[in-house]
Short mmCIF file of C-alpha atoms in Angstrom, two decimals:
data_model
loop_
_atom_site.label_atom_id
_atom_site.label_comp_id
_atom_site.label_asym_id
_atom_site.label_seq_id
_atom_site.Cartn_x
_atom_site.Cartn_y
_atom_site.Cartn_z
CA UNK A 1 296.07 191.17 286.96
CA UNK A 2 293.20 191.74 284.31
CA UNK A 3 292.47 194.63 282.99
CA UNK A 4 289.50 196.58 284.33
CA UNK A 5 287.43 198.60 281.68
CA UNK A 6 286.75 201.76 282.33
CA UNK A 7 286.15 203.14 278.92
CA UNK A 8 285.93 202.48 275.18
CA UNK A 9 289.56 202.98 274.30
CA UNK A 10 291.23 203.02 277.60
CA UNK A 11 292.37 199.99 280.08
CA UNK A 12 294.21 200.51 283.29
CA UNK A 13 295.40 197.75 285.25
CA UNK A 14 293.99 197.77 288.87
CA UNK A 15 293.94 195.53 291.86
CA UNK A 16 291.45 193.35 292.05
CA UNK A 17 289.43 192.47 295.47
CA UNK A 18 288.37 188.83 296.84
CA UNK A 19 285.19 189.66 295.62
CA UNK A 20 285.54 189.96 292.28
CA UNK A 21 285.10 187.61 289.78
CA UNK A 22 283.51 185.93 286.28
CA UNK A 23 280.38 185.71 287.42
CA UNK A 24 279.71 189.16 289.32
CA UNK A 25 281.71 190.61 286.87
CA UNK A 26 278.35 193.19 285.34
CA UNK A 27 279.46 194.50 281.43
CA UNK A 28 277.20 197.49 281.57
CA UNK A 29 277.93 198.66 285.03
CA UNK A 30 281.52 198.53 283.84
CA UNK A 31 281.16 200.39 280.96
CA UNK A 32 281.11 204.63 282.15
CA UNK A 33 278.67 205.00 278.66
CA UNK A 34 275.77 203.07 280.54
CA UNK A 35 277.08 204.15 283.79
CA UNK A 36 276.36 208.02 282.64
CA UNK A 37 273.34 207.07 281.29
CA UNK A 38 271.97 205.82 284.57
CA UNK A 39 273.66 208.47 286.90
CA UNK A 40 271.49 211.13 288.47
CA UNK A 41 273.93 214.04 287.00
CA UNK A 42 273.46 212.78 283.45
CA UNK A 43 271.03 214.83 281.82
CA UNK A 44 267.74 212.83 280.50
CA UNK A 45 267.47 212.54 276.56
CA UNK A 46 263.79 212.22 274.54
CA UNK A 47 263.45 209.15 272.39
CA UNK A 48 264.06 210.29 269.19
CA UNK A 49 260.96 209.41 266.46
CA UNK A 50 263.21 206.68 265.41
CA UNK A 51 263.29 205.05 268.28
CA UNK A 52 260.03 205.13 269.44
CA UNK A 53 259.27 203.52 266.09
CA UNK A 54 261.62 200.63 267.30
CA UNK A 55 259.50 200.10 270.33
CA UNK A 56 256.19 199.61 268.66
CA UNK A 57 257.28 197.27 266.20
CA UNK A 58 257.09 193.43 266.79
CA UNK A 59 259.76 191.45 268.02
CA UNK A 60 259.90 189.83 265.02
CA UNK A 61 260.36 192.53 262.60
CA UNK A 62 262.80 194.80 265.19
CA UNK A 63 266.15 195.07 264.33
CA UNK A 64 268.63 195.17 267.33
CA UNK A 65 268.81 198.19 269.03
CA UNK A 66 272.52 199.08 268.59
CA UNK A 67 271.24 199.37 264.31
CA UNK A 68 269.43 202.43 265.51
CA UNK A 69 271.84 204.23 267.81
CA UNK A 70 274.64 206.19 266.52
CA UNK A 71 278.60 205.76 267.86
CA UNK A 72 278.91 208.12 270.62
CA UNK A 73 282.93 207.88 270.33
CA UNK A 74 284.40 211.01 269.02
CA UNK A 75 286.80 208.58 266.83
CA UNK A 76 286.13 205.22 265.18
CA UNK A 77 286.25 202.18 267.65
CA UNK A 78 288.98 200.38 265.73
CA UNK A 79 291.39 203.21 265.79
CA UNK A 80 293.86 202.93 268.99
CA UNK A 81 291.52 200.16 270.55
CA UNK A 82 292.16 196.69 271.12
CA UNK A 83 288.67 196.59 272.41
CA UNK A 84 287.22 194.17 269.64
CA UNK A 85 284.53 195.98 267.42
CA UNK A 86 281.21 194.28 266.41
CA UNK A 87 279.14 195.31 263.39
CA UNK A 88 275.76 193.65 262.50
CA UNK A 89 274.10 194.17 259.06
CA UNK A 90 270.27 193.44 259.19
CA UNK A 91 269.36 190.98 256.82
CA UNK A 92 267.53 192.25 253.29
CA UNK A 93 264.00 190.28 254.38
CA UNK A 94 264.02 192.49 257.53
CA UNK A 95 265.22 195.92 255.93
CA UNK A 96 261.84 195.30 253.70
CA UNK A 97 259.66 194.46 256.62
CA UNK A 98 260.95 197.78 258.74
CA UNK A 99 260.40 199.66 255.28
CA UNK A 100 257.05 198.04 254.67
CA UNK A 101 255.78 198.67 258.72
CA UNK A 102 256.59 202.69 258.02
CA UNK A 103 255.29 203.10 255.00
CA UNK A 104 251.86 201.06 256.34
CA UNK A 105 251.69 203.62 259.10
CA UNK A 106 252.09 206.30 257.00
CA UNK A 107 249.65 205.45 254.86
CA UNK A 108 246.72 204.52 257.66
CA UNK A 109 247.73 208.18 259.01
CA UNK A 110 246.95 209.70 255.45
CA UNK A 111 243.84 207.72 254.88
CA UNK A 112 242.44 208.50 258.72
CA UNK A 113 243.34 211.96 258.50
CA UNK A 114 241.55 212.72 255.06
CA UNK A 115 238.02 210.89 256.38
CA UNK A 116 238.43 213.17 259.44
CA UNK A 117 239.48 216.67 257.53
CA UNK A 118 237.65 216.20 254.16
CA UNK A 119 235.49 213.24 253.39
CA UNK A 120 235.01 212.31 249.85
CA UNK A 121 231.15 213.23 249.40
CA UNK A 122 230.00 211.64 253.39
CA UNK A 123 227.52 214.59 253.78
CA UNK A 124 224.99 215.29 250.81
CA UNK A 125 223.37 219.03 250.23
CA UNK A 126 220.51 219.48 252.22
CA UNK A 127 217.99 219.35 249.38
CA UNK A 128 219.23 215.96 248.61
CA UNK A 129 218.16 214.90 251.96
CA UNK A 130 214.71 216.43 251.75
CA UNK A 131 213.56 214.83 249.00
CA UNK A 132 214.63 211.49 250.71
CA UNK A 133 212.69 212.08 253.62
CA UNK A 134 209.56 213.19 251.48
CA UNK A 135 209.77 209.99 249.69
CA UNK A 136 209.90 208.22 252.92
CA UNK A 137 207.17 209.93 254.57
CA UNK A 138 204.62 209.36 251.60
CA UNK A 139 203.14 206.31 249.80
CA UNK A 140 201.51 208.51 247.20
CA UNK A 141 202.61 207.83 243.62
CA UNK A 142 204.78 210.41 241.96
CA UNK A 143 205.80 211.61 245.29
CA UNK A 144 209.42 211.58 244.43
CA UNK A 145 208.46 214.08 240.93
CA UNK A 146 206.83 217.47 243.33
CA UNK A 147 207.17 218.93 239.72
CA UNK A 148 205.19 216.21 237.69
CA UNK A 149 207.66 216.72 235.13
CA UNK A 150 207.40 213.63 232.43
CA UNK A 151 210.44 211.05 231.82
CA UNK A 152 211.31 208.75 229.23
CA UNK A 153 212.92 205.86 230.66
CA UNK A 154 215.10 203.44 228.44
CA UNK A 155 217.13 200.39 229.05
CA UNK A 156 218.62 197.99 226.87
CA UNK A 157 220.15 194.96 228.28
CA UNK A 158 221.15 191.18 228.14
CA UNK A 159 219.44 189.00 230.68
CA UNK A 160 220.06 185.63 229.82
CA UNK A 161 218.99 183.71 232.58
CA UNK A 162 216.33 186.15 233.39
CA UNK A 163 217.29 187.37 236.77
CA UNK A 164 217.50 190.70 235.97
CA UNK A 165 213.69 190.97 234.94
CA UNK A 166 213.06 189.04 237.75
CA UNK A 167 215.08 190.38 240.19
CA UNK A 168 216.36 193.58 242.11
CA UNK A 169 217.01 194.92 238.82
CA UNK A 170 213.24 194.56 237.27
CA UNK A 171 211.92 195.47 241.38
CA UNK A 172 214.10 198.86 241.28
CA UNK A 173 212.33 199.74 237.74
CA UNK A 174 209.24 199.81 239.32
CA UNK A 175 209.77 200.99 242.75
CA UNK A 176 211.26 204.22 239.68
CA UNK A 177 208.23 204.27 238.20
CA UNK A 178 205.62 204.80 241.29
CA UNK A 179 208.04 207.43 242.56
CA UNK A 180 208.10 209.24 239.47
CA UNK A 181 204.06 208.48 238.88
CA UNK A 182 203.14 205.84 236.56
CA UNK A 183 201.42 209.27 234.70
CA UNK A 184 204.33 210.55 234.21
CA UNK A 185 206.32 208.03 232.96
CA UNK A 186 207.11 205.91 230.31
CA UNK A 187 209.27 203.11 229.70
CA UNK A 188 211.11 201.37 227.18
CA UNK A 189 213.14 198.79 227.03
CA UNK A 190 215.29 196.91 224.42
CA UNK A 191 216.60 193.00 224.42
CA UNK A 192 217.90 191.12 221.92
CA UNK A 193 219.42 187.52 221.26
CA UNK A 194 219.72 186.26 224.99
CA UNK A 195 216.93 183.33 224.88
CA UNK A 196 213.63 182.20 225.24
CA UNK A 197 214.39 181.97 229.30
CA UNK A 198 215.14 185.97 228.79
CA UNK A 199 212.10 186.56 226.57
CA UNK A 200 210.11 185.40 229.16
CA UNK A 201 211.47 186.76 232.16
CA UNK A 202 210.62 190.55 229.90
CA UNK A 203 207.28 189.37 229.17
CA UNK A 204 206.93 188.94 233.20
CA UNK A 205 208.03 192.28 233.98
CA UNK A 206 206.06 193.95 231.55
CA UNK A 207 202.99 192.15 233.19
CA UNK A 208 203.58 194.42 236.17
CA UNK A 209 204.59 197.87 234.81
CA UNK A 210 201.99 200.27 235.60
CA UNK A 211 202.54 202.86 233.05
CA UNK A 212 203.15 203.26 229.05
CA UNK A 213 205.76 201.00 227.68
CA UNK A 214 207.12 199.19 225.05
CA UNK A 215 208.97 196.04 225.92
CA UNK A 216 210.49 194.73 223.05
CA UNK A 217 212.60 191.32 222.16
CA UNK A 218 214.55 190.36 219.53
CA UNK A 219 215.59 187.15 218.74
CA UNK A 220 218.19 187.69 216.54
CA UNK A 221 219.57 191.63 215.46
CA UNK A 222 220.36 192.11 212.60
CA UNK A 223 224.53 193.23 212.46
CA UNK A 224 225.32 193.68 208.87
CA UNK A 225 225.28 197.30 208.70
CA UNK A 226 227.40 197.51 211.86
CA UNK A 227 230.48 198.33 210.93
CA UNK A 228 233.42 195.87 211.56
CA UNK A 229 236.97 196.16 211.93
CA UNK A 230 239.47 193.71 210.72
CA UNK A 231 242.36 192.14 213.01
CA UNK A 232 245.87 191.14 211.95
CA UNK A 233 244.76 187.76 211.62
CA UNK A 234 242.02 188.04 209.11
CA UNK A 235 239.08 187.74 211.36
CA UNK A 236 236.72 190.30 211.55
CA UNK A 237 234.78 192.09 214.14
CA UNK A 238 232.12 194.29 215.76
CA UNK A 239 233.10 197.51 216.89
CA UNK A 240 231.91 197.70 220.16
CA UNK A 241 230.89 201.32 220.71
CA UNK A 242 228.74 201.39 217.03
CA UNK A 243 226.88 198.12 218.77
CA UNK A 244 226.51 199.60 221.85
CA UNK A 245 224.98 202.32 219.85
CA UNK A 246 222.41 200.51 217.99
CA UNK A 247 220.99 198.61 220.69
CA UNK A 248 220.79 201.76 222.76
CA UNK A 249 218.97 203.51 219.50
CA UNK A 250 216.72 200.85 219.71
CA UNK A 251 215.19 201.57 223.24
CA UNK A 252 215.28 205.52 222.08
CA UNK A 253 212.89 204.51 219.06
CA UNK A 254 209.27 205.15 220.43
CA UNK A 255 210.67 208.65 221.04
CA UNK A 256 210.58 208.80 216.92
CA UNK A 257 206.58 208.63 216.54
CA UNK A 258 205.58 211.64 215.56
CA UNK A 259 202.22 211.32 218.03
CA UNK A 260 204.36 210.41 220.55
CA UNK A 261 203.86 212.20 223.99
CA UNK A 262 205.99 214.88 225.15
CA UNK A 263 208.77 214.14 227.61
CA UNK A 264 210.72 216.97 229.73
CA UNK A 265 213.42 214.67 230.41
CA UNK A 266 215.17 211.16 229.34
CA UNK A 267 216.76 208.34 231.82
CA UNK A 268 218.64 206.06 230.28
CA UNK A 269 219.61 203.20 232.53
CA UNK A 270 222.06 199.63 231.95
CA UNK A 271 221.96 196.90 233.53
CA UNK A 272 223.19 198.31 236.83
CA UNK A 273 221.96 197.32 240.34
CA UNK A 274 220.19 201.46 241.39
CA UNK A 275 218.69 203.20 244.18
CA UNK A 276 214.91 204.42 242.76
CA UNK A 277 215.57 207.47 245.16
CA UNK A 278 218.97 207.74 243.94
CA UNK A 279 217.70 207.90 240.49
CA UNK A 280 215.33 209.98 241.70
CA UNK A 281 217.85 212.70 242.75
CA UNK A 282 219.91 212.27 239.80
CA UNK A 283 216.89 213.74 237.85
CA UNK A 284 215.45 215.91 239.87
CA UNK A 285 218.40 217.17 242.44
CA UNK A 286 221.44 218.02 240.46
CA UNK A 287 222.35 221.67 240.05
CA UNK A 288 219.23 223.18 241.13
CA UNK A 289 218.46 226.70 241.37
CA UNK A 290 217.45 228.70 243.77
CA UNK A 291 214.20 227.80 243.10
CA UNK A 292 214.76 224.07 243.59
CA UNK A 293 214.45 223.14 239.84
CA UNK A 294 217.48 221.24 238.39
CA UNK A 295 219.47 222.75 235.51
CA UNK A 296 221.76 220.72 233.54
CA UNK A 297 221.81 219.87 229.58
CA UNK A 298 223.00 216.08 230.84
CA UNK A 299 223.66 214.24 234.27
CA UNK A 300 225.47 211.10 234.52
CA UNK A 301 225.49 209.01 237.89
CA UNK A 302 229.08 207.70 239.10
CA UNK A 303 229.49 204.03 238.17
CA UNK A 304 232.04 202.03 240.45
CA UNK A 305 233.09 198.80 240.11
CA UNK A 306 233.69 197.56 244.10
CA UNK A 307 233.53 200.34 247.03
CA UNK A 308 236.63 202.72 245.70
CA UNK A 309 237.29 202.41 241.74
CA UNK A 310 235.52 204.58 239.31
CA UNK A 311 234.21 202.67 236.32
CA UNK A 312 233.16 204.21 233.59
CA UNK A 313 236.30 206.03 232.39
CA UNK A 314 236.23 204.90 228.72
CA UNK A 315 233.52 208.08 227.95
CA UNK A 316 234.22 210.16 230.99
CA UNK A 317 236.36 213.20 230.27
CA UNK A 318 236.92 216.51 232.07
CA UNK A 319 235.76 219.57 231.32
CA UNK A 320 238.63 220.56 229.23
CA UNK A 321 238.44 217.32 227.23
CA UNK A 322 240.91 215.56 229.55
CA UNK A 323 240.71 211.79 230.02
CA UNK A 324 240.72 210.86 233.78
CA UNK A 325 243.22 209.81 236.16
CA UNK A 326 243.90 207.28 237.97
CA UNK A 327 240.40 205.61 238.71
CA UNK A 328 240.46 206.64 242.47
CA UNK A 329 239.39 209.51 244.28
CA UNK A 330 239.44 212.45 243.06
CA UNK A 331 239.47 210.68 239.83
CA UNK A 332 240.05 213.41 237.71
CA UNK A 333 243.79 214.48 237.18
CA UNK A 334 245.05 217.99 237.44
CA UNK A 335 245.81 218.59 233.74
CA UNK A 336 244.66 222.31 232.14
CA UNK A 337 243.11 224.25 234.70
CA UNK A 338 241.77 220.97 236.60
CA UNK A 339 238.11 222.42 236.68
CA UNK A 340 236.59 218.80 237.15
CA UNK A 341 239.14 218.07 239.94
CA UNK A 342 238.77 221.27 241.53
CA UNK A 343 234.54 220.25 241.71
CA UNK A 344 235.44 217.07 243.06
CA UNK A 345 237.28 218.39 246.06
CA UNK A 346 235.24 220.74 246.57
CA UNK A 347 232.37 218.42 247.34
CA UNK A 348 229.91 219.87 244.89
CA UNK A 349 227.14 217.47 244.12
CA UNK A 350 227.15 218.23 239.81
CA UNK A 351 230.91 218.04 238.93
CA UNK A 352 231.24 219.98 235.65
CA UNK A 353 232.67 217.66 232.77
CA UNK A 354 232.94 217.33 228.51
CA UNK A 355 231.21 213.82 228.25
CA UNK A 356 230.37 211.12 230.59
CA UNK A 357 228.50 207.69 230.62
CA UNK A 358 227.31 205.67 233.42
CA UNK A 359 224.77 203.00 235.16
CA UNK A 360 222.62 206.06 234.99
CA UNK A 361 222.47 209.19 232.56
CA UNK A 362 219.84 211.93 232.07
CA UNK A 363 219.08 214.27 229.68
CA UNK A 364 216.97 217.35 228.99
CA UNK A 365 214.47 216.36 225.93
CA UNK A 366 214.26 219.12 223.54
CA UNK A 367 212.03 217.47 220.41
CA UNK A 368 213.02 219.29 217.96
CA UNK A 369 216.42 216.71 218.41
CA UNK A 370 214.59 213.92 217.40
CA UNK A 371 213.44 213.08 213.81
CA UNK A 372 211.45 209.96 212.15
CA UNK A 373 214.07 207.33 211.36
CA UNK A 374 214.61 206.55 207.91
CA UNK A 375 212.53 204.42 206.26
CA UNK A 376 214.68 201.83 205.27
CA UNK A 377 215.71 201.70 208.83
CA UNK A 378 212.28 201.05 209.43
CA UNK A 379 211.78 198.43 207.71
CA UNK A 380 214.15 196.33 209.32
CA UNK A 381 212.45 196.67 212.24
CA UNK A 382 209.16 194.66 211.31
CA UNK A 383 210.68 191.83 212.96
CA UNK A 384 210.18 193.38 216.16
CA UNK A 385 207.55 192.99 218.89
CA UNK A 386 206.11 196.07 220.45
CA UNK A 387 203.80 196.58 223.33
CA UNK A 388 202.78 200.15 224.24
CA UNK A 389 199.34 201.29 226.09
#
């Protein structure tokens, strides 16, 4: 007769009825392992984390179910068995796909847990909000200045097809000025060797600022005293932050006539898309006292460049002089005593740092900074067109 299973390693030969045969013969009704499992005196088990896993993943991607359950045998199947053992060894492709599925859902868990527990910067301080809503509920100029405090705005930028001037950009410059008060303001801004489509476009925009400015264009600036750097090849060129620096000096200038008109405070913008009332708030809403009235020697806005990645990381440093981290949130790293990091995560709307630059940066004006330019720096200047009223 055949032998009858009745368990793992043991066989006992038995008779065998009429009834019997290939095709009734059920594998897991023989075996007592799934027997137990299905008897009413076998004690019910949890799913282990494991397993539950196993169940939510696609069939694709699931490995077989005997890869996740351990031998219940007390000794090794092949050891006093002639039952034949079978192994199975999940290919490589879908070890990485069961690896890759975890670590997705671990990392979806993270991300949903930290917007529900602590949101990076999702709820503003109240006094942020109530100077948007008395911009909103206003038309009045200077409604977004209570203080009527007087800014120096100053841009310098390349526009070479002219959309800036034209465009949001030049529309967000003046939406700036009427919330600041064309009074209070004045503006300056700085172009040089883009075109006579550029030149134009500046010339249109300065058609329709209401306040003091000087709009100037240059056709060609002159680099010679910029200092240059030479590369292992024998070519030379600019350095990049002493440019940067000249052009910038050059929409700070009008702040060097000795006539000029005091300013309490300086905005310096690039050629960043802005929000006027976010600009706005970066002057007039950072670090304020208890009496509402902002307190810092310099302000910079956060640049990104898409929805998550800080920018500007080339000037930004932390408090202690640190550079940054990582250009994701919290940005700064933990290095010293972390001050900067520690402002971050705390949510607190001016995050204390050594240096910054970004798509928007203010400054207290105190005059005594500012001296006349030398005169042969002057001079090559004459070049220059200058509008101011």
């Amino acid at each position: 007769m055949p032998p009858r299973l009745l368990h793992p390693d043991e066989y006992e030969l038995v008779s065998r009825s009429s009834f019997d045969s290939r095709d009734s013969f059920d594998l897991d009704e023989a075996d007592p392992e799934s027997r137990a499992l299905a008897s009413p005196s076998y004690p019910k088990q949890s799913l282990s984390l494991l397993q539950r896993l196993w169940a939510s993943l696609p069939p694709a991607i699931r490995p077989p179910r005997r890869f996740l359950l351990r031998n219940r045998s007390s000794r090794p199947a092949w050891k006093g068995s002639t039952r034949p053992s079978c192994s199975y060894r999940p290919s490589a492709c879908r070890r990485l796909f069961f690896v890759a599925y975890i670590l997705s859902g671990i990392v979806a868990v993270l991300v949903l847990l930290t917007a529900i527990i602590s949101p990076s910067y999702t709820h503003r301080p109240a006094h942020y909000d109530a100077l948007r809503q008395a911009i909103r509920d206003s038309n009045e100029p200077g409604r977004g200045n209570p203080r009527n405090e007087k800014v120096f705005i100053a841009a310098s930028i390349y526009d070479r097809d002219g959309s800036l001037a034209r465009g949001q950009w030049g529309r967000n410059v003046l939406d700036l000025i009427e919330l600041l008060g064309p009074d209070n303001t004045y503006l300056s801004v700085f172009e040089n060797d883009s075109g006579d489509v550029s030149a134009a476009a500046l010339q249109d925009l300065e058609q329709k600022v209401p306040c003091n400015r000087s709009m100037v264009y240059e056709p060609h600036l002159d680099l010679k005293n910029i200092p240059r750097v030479t590369l292992p090849g024998g070519s030379e060129r600019l350095k990049r932050i002493a440019f940067l620096s000249e052009v910038r000096n050059r929409a700070l200038q009008p702040l060097d006539d000795p006539d000029r008109e005091r300013f309490d405070k300086l905005l310096y913008i690039n050629d960043v898309f802005f929000d006027p009332i976010d600009a706005v708030q970066l002057l007039f809403a950072t670090n304020v006292d208890k009496d509402g009235k902002s307190h810092y020697r310099a302000a910079c806005a956060v640049d990104f460049i898409n929805a998550f990645k800080f920018y500007d990381t080339f000037a930004a440093r932390d408090l202690e002089g640190y550079s940054t981290g990582i250009p994701f949130y919290p940005w700064f790293s933990d290095a010293g005593e972390g001050q900067s990091r520690h402002d971050v995560l705390h949510q607190r709307d001016a995050v204390r740092v050594r240096s910054c630059w970004g798509g928007g940066t203010t400054s207290r004006l105190r005059h005594e900074h500012f001296t006349p330019l030398a005169s042969e720096r002057s001079q090559t200047n004459t070049g220059m067109r200058r509008n101011a009223v």
